[in-house]
Coordinates of C-alpha atoms in Angstrom, one line a residue:
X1 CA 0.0 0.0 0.0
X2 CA 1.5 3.8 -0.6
X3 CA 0.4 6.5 1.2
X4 CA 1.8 9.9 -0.3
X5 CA 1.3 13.8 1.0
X6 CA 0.5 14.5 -2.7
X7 CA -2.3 12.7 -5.2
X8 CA -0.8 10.2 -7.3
X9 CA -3.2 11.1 -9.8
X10 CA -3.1 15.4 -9.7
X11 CA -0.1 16.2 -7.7
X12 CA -2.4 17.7 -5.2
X13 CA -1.4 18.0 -1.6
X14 CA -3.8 15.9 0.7
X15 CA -4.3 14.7 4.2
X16 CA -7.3 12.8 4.2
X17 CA -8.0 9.4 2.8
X18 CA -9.6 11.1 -0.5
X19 CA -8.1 13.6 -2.5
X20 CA -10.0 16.8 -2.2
X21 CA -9.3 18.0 -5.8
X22 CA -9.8 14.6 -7.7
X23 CA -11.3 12.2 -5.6
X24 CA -8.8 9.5 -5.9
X25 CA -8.1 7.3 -2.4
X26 CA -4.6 8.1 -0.8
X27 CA -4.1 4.5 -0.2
X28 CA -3.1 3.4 -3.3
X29 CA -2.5 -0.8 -3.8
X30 CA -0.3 -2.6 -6.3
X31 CA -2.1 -4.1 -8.6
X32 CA -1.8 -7.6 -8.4
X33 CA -4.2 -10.4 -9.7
X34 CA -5.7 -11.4 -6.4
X35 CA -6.6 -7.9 -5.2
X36 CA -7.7 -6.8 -9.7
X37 CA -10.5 -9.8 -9.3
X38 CA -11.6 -9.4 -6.0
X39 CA -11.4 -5.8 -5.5
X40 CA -11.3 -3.7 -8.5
X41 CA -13.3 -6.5 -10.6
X42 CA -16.1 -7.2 -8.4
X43 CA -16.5 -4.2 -6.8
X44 CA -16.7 -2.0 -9.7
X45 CA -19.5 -4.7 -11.2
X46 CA -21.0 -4.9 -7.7
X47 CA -21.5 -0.9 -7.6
X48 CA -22.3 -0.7 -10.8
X49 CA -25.4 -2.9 -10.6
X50 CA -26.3 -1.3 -7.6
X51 CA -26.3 2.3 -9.2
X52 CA -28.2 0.8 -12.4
X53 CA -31.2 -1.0 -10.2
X54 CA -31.3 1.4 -8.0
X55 CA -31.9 3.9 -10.3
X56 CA -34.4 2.2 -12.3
X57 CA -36.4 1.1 -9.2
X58 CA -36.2 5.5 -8.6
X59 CA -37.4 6.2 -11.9
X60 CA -40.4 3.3 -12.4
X61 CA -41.6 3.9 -8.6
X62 CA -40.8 7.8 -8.0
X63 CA -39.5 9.1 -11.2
X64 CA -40.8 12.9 -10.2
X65 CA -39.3 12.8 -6.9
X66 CA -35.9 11.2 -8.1
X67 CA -35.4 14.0 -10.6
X68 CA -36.4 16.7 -7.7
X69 CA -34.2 14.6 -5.4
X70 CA -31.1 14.5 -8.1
X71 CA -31.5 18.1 -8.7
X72 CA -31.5 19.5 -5.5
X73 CA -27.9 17.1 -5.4
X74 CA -28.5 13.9 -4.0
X75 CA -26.8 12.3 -6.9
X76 CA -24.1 9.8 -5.9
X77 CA -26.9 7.1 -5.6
X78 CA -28.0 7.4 -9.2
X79 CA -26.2 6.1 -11.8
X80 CA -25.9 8.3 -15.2
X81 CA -29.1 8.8 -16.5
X82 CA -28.1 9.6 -19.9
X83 CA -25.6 6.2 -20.2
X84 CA -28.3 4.3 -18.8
X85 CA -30.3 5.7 -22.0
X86 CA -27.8 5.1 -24.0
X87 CA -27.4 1.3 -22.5
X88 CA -31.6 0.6 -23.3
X89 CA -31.5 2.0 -26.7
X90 CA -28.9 -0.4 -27.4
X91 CA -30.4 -3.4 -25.4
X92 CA -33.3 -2.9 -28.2
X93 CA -31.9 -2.6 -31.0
X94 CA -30.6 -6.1 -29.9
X95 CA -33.9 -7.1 -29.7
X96 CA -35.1 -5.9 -32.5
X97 CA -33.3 -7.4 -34.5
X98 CA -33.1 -10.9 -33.0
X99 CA -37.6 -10.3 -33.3
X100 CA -37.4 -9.9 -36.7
X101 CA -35.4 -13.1 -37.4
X102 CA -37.3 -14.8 -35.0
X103 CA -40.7 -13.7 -37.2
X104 CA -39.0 -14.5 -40.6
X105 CA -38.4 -18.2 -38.9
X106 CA -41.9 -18.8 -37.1
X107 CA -44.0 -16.8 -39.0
X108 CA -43.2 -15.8 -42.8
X109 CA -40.7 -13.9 -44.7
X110 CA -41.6 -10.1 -44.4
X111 CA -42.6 -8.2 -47.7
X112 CA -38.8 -7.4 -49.7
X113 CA -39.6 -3.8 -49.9
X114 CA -41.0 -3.8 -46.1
X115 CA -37.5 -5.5 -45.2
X116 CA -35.8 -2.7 -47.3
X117 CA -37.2 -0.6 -45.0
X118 CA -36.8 -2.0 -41.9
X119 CA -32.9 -2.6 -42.5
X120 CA -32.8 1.2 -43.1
X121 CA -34.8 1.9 -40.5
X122 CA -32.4 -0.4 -38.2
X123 CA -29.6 1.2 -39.4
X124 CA -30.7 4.8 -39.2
X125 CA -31.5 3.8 -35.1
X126 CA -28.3 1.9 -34.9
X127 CA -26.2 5.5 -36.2
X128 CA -27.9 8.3 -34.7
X129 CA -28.8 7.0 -31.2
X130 CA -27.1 9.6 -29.3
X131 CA -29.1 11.7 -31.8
X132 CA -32.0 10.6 -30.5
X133 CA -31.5 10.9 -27.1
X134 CA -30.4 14.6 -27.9
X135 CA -33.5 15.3 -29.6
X136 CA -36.4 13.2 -27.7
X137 CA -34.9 14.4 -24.4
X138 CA -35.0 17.9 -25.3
X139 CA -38.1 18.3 -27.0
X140 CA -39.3 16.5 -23.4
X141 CA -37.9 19.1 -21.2
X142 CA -39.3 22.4 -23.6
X143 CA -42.6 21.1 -23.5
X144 CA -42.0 20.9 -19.8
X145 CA -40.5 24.2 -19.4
X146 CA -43.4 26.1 -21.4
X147 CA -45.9 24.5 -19.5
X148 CA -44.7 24.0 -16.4
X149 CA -43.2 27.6 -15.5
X150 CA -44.4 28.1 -11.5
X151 CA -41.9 26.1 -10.3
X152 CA -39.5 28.2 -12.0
X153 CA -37.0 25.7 -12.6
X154 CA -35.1 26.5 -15.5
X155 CA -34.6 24.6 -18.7
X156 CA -31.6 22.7 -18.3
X157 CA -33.1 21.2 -14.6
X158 CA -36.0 20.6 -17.2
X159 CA -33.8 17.8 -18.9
X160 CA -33.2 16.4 -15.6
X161 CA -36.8 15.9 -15.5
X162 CA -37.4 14.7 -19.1
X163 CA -34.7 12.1 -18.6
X164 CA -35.6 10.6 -15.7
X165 CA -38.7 10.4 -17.7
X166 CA -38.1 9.2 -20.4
X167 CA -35.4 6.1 -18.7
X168 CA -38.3 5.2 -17.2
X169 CA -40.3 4.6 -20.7
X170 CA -37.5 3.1 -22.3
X171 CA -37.6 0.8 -19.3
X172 CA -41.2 -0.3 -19.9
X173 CA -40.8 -0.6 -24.0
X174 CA -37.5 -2.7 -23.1
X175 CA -39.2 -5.1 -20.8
X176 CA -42.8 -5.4 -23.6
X177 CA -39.8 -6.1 -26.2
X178 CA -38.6 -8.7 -24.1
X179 CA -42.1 -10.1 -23.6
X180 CA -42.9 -9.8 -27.5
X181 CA -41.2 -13.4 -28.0
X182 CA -43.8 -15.0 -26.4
X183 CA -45.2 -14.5 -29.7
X184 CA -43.5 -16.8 -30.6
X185 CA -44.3 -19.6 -28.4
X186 CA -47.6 -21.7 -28.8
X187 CA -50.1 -21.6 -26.4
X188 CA -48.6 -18.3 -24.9
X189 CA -48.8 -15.5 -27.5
X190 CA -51.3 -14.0 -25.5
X191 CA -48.8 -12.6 -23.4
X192 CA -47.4 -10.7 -26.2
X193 CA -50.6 -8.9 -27.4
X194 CA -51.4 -8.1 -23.4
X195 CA -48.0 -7.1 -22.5
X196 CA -48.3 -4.2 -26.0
X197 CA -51.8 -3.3 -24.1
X198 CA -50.7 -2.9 -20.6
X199 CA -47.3 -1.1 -21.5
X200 CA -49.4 1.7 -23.4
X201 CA -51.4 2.5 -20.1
X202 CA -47.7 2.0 -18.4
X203 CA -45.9 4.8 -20.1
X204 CA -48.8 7.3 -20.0
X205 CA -49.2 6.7 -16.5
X206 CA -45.6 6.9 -15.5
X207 CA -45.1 9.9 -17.9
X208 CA -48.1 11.6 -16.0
X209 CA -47.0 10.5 -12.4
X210 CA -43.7 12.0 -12.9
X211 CA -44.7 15.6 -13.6
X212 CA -47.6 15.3 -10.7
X213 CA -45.3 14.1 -8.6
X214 CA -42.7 17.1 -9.4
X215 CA -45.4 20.0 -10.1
X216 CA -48.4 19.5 -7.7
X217 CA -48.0 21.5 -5.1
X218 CA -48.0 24.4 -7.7
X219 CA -51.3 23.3 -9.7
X220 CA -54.2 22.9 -8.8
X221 CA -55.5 19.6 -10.2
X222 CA -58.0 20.5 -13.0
X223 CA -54.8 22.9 -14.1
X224 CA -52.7 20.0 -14.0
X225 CA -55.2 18.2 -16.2
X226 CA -55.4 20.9 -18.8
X227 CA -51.4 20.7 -18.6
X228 CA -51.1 17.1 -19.2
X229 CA -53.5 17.2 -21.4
X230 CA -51.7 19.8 -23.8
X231 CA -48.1 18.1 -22.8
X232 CA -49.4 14.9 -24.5
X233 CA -50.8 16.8 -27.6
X234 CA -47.4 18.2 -27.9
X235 CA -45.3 15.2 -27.8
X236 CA -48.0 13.5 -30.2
X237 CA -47.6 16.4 -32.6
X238 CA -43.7 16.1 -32.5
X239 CA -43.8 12.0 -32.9
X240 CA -45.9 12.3 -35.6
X241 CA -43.3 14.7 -37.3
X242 CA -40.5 12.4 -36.4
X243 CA -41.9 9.9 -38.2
X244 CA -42.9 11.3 -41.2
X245 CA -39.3 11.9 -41.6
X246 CA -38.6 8.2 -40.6
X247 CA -40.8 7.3 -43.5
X248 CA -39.2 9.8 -45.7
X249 CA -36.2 8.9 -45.2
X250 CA -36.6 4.8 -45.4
X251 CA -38.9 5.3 -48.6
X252 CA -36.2 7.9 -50.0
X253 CA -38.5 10.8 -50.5
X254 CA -36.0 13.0 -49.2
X255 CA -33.6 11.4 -52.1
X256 CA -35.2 10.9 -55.0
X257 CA -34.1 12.1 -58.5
X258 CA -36.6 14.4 -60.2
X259 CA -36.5 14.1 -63.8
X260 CA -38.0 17.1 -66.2

């Protein structure tokens, strides 16, 4: 073990056990294999699913009160919203595509220029992901910050919000995506066609539980009805023009050659 009156990793002067600049432990071990496994290893993947299922438990049971919680800076609990995001969107695009085989397999061969489309589609999710999150986040948090002004948060604790939010959907569509196999299996498709059903009440009902739960005690509830209301006529407005450029651009509207 090496103790040291400077930070190994700033060159900072310290006298605690953390370094007050960095964060980096004074006691620093040599690395050896016994202490990489069952230190470094399994502690970092210990904490790291701690972060993750704690975070999702936050945002599935108590999403407005998380984001209120995370920003008035109890953070160290949560793990990165925006990663976690990141992680889903990439958990189902797995899925995606594995459902797709799975229906060419079970069920028929989809339509060639409706698999044109799809791979497009899959590949236009597959590059711009961050993209999304950039875009679907925002748009979240300005609808929130037009219509939700009396708690006079501003727009950037707004994304906060929207992303807690929104983890919390992606959560929901990632565990109907999961349950979307049983479509697959005789005698239990069912489950696929009530998991679609129940995750649609899910999402609105989370979505809606998260701004009540961060906005209430500053609307009155028929105000908070009227704001829901016109939040989710918003969004709707906004998918709709999302995907109208998701059509145009798998159906190569946005491309084609105009001949005179």
């Amino acid at each position: 073990m090496n103790h040291s009156s400077k930070c190994l990793n700033c060159d900072y002067e310290i006298n605690h056990n953390y370094c007050s600049n960095c964060g980096q432990k004074t006691a620093i071990h040599r690395i050896t294999f016994n202490h990489f496994v069952s230190h470094d290893l399994l502690h970092g993947l210990f904490h790291l699913e701690k972060g993750m299922l704690y975070t999702a438990k936050e945002v599935l049971t108590r999403p407005g009160k998380a984001a209120l919680d995370y920003i008035e800076g109890k953070r160290i609990r949560y793990y990165n919203v925006f990663y976690f995001i990141l992680i889903l969107i990439g958990v189902n695009l797995f899925l995606s595509g594995y459902y797709d085989k799975f229906y060419e397999y079970y069920i028929s061969k989809f339509p060639e220029h409706v698999s044109i489309i799809q791979t497009k589609l899959d590949k236009f999710m597959n590059d711009n992901a961050k993209i999304i999150i950039f875009s679907i986040v925002p748009v979240l948090a300005l609808n929130g910050f037009i219509l939700f002004r009396k708690r006079k948060l501003n727009l950037s604790e707004h994304f906060i919000i929207a992303a807690f939010t929104f983890l919390g959907i992606l959560l929901i569509v990632t565990a109907n995506n999961i349950l979307s196999f049983f479509a697959f299996v005789k005698h239990l498709d069912f489950i696929s066609d009530v998991s679609d059903f129940i995750s649609i009440i899910a999402i609105f009902t989370l979505a809606t539980i998260s701004y009540y739960q961060t906005f209430k005690e500053f609307y009155k509830k028929r105000s908070f009805v009227i704001r829901v209301f016109m939040f989710a006529t918003l969004l709707m407005i906004e998918l709709l023009v999302f995907a109208i450029f998701l059509i145009g651009y798998s159906t190569n509207w946005f491309t084609s050659d105009f001949t005179y």
